[in-house]
XYZ file of C-alpha atoms in Angstrom:
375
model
C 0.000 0.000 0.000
C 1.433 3.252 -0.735
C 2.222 5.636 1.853
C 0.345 8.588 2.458
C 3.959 10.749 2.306
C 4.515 8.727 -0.985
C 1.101 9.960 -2.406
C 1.509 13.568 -1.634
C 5.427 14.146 -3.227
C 3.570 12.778 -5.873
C 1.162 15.066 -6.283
C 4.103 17.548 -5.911
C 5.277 16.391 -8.783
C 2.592 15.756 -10.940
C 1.673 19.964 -10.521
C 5.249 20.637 -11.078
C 4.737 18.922 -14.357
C 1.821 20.301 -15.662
C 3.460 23.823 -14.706
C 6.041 23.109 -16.244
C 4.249 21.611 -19.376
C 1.550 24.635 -19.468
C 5.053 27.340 -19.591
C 6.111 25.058 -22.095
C 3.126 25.356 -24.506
C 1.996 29.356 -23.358
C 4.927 31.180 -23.388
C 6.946 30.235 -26.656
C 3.103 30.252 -28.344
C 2.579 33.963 -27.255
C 6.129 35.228 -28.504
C 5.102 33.775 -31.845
C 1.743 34.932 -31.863
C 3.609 38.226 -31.183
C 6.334 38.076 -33.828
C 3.952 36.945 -36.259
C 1.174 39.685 -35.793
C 3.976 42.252 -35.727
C 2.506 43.715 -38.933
C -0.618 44.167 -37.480
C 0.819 45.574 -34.665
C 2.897 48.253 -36.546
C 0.283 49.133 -38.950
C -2.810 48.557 -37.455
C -1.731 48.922 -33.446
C -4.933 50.544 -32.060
C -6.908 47.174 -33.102
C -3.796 45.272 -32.202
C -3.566 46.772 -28.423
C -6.883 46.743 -27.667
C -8.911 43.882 -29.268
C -5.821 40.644 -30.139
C -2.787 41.233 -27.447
C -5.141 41.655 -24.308
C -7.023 38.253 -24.845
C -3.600 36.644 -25.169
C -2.509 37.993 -21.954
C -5.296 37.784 -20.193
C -5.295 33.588 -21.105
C -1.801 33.686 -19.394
C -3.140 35.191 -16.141
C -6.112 32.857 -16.575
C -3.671 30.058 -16.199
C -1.990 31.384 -13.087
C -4.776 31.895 -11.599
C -5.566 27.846 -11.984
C -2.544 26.600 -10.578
C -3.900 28.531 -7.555
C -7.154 27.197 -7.465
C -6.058 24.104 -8.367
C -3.766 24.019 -4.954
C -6.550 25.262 -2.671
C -5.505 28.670 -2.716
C -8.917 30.785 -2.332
C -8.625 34.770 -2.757
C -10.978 36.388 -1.032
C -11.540 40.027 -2.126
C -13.532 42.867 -0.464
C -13.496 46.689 -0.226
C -14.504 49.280 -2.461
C -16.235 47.859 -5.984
C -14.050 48.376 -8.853
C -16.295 47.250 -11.779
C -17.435 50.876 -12.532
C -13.556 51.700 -13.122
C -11.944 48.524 -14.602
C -11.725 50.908 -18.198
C -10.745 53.865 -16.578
C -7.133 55.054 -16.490
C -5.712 54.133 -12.705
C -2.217 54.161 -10.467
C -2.682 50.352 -8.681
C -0.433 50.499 -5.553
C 0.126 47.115 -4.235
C 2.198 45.766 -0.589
C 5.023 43.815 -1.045
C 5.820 41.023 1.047
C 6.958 37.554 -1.322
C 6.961 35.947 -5.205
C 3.401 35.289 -4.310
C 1.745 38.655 -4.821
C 2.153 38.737 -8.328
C 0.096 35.781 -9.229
C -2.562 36.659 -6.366
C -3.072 40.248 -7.612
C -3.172 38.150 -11.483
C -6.154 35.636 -10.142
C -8.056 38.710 -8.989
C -7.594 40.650 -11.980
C -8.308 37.743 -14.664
C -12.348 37.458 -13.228
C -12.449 41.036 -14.509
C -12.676 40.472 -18.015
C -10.349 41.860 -20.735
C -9.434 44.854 -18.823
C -6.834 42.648 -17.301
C -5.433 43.066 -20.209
C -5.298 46.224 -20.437
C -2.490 46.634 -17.584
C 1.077 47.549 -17.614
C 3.525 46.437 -14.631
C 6.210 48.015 -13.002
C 8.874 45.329 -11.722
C 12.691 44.998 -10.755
C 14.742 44.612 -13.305
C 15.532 41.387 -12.413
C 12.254 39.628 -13.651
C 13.543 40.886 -17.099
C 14.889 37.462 -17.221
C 12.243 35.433 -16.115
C 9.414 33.439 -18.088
C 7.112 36.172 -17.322
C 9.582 38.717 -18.008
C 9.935 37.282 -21.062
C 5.809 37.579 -21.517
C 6.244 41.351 -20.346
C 8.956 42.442 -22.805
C 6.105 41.915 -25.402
C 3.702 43.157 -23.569
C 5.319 46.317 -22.905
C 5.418 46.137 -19.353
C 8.444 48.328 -17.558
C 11.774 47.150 -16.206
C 13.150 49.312 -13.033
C 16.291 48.798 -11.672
C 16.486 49.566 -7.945
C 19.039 51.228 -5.746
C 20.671 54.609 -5.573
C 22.836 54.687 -8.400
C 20.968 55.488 -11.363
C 17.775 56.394 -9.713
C 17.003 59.565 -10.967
C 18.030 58.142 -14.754
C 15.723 55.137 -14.085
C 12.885 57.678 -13.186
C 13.704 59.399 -16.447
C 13.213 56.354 -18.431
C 9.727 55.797 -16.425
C 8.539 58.741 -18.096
C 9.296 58.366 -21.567
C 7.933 54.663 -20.991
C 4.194 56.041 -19.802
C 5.211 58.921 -22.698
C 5.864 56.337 -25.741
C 4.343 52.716 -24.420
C 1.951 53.379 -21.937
C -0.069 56.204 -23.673
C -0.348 54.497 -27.395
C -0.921 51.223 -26.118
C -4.105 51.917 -24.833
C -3.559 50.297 -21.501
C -5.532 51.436 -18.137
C -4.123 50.703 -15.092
C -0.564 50.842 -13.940
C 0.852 48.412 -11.400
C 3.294 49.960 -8.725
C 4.826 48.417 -5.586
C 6.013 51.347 -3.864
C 7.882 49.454 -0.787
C 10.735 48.873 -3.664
C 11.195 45.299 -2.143
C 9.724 42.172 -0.469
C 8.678 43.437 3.044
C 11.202 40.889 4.799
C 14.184 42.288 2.756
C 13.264 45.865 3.671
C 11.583 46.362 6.608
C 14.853 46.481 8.787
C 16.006 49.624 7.049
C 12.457 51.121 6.757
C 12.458 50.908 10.567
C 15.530 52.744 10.864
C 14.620 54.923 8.701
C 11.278 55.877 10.417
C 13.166 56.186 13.570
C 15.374 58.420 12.386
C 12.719 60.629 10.756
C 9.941 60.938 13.568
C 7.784 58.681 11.029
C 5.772 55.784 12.571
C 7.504 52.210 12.355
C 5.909 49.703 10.530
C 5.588 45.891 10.726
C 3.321 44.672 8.503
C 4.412 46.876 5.680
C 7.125 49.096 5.068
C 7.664 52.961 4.300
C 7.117 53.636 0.451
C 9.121 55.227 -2.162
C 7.232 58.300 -4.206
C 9.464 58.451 -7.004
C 7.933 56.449 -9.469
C 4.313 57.291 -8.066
C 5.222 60.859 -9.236
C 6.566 60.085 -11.924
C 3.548 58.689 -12.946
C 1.146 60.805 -11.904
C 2.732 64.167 -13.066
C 3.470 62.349 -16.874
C 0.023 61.621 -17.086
C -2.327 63.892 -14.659
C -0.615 66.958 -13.665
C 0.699 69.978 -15.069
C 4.612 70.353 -14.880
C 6.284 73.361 -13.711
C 9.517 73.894 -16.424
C 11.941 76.739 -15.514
C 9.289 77.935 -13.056
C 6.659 78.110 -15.490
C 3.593 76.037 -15.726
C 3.452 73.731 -18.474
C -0.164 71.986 -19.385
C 0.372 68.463 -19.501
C 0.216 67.730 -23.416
C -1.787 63.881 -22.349
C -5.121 64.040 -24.099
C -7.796 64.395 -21.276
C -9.245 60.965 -21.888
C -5.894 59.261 -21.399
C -5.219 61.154 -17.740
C -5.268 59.173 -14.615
C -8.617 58.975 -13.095
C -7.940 56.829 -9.859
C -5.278 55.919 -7.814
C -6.308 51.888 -6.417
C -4.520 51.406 -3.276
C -4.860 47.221 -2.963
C -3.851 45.397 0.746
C -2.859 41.775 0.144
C -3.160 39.447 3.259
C -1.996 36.258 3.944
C -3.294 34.154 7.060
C -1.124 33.806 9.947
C 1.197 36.431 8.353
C 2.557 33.503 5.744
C 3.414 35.237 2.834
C 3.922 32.063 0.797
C 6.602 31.708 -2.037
C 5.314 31.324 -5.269
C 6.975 28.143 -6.340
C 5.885 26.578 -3.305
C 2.394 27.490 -4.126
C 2.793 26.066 -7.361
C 4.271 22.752 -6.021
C 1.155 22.363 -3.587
C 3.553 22.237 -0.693
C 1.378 24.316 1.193
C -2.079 23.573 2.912
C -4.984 25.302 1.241
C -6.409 28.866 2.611
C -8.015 31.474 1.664
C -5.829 34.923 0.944
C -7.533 38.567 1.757
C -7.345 41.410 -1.000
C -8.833 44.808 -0.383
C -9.442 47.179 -2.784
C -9.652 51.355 -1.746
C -10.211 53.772 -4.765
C -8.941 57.605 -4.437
C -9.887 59.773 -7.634
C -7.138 61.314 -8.981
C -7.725 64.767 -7.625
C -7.293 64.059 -4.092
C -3.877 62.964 -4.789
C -1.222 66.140 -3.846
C 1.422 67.164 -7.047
C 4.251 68.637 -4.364
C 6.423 65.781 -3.430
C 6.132 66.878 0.204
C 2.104 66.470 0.382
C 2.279 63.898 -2.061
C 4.672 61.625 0.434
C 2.452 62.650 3.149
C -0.166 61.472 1.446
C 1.249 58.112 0.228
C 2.478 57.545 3.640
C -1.128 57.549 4.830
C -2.077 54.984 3.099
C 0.703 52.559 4.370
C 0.064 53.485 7.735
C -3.913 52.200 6.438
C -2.282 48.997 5.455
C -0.527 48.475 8.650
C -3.734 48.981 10.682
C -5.794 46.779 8.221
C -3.128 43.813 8.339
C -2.587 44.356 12.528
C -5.903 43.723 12.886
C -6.330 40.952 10.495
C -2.937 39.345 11.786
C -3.669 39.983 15.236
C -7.291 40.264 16.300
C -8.554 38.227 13.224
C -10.539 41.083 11.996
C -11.453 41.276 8.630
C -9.684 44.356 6.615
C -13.205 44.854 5.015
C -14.241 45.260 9.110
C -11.424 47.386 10.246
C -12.217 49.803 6.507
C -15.139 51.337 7.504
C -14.794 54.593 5.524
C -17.282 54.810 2.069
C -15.404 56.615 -0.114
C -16.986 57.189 -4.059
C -17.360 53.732 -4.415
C -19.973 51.417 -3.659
C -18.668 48.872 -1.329
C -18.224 44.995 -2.046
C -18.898 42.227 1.110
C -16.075 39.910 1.298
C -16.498 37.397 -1.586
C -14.592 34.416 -2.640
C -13.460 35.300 -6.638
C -14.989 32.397 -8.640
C -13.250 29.886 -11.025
C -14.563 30.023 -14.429
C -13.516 26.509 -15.249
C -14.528 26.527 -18.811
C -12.521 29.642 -19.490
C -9.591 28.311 -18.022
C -10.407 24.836 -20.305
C -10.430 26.569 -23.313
C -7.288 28.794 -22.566
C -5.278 25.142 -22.282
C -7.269 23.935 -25.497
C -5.948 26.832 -26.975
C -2.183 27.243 -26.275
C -2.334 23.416 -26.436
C -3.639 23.590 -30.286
C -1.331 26.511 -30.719
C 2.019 24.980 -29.466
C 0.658 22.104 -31.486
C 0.557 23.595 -35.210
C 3.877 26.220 -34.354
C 5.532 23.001 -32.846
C 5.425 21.539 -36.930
C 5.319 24.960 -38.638
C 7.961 26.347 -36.984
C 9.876 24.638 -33.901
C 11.109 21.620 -35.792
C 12.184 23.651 -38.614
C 14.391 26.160 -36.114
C 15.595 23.303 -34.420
C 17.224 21.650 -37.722
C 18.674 25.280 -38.545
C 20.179 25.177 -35.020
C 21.338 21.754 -34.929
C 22.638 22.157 -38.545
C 24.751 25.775 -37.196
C 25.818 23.357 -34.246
C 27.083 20.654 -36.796
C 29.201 22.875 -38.764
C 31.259 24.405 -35.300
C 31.226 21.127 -33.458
């Protein structure tokens, strides 16, 4: 009889395969589905950003989110409602604490339809090389690097990305996370740094960084001041920032899980809190010193919300009392749509399928053949 240890490294492995097998199929099948609509893309790109690349990418987040359903891992979501702005232009600002987030905030955006889409994300630089880096290259997403040296050019380059990718793409929302860093990497020197500065020290999050948040919102809200003169911002008025989502992600028992361990199974199920708050635009301060004031408020919001969840087992939804513009959601378990998630296999299945003879084995025999004549 086989051991009930026996049965569950098994299972281990069998979701590391599939994983593994569903990478293997989605991600080359996108980059050729991207190289070979790159005509449409170049002359037809307003079609090509807003009605073809968004269903692609939404598919991929359709598939994270199954490999978290598929482990037991429930998100729960409350807070304000955000269907009445999924297609309006919004800053997302996101806690930080593990690998994890990503594909958590992903399984609460795919539900949402197309707008999902319709998203560009700010990372480290470092995810450049990973398979969804890879994924994000072509979707336009935006590489930071972090650290001192270079900030101010990396800030530069943030512009002319919401300038030149951002704007004539079409996308919506932008995806920050302002701590800069996984909480447990940072919260040391945020301490320290709140202590030094007569700001309050935080636990459950950690002090956040404004540079990129104003970046962002004076390329594509404000008017800029140049040699002391106010400029009007030269952003079409339908493409300006409308909201500013500040999003709380909690884990039980303050686990912030990794997110290859979620993908293995190696945890037990739960459920995972996200809570959504919704600021329009103009309540938002341009002056970095208001505008840090302001940000910090919200992080000191998160730190409440997550003490009380961590500690008293308090709901965030419970401890957020405040109705803002938005009607309010009760806490709700987001759904699996198991056909979608069926046909989103089917289709990078079918798709890896007919590339795999049109195209694979023919680039592998031009590589093996280079390979022949060196070796």
């Amino acid at each position: 009889m086989v051991s009930k240890k026996v049965l569950e490294y098994m299972r281990y492995f069998f979701r590391i395969l599939f994983i593994t097998f569903a990478n293997l199929i989605a991600i080359p099948a996108y980059i050729v589905y991207a190289l070979l609509l790159y005509p449409l893309k170049k002359y037809y790109p307003e079609f090509y950003w807003t009605h073809v690349e968004p269903r692609l990418f939404q598919a991929l987040l359709g598939m994270v989110a199954s490999w978290l359903y598929s482990g037991g891992y429930k998100v729960i979501e409350s807070g304000d409602d955000l269907t009445s702005i999924l297609d309006k232009e919004a800053l997302v600002l996101v806690n930080h604490q593990s690998t994890s987030d990503v594909p958590i905030l992903m399984s609460s955006m795919y539900p949402k339809g197309v707008s999902c889409g319709h998203v560009t994300w700010v990372m480290d630089y470092i995810f450049k090389f990973t398979n969804f880096g890879w994924i994000s290259y072509f979707h336009e997403d935006f590489f930071i690097c972090q650290g001192k040296d270079g900030r101010d050019q990396e800030l530069v380059k943030l512009k002319k990305h919401m300038l030149d990718s951002y704007l004539p793409t079409g996308k919506k929302w932008i995806v920050v996370f302002p701590e800069g860093g996984f909480l447990y990497k940072r919260r040391k020197s945020s301490q320290q740094y709140a202590q030094k500065h007569n700001f309050p020290v935080l636990e459950h999050v950690t002090l956040p960084r404004i540079g990129a948040v104003k970046v962002i919102t004076d390329s594509l809200y404000h008017d800029t001041l140049q040699n002391g003169v106010k400029k009007e911002s030269s952003v079409p008025a339908e493409r300006k920032l409308k909201w500013v989502i500040d999003i709380t992600i909690g884990y039980p028992d303050r686990d912030s899980l990794s997110f290859p361990g979620m993908m293995a199974g190696i945890y037990s199920p739960r459920h995972i809190n996200i809570h959504y708050r919704a600021y329009p635009i103009t309540e938002v301060p341009h002056d970095s010193n208001h505008l840090q004031t302001w940000l910090y408020d919200r992080y000191i919001e998160k730190e409440e919300f997550l003490e009380q969840y961590y500690n008293n087992k308090i709901s965030m939804n419970d401890t957020d009392k405040v109705i803002r513009h938005l009607p309010r959601l009760s806490e709700q378990e987001i759904k699996e749509d198991y056909h979608g998630i069926l046909f989103i296999h089917i289709f990078y299945f079918i798709s890896s399928y007919v590339f795999w003879h049109a195209i694979y084995l023919h680039l592998f025999t031009v590589i093996g053949f280079c390979f022949s004549l060196i070796f």
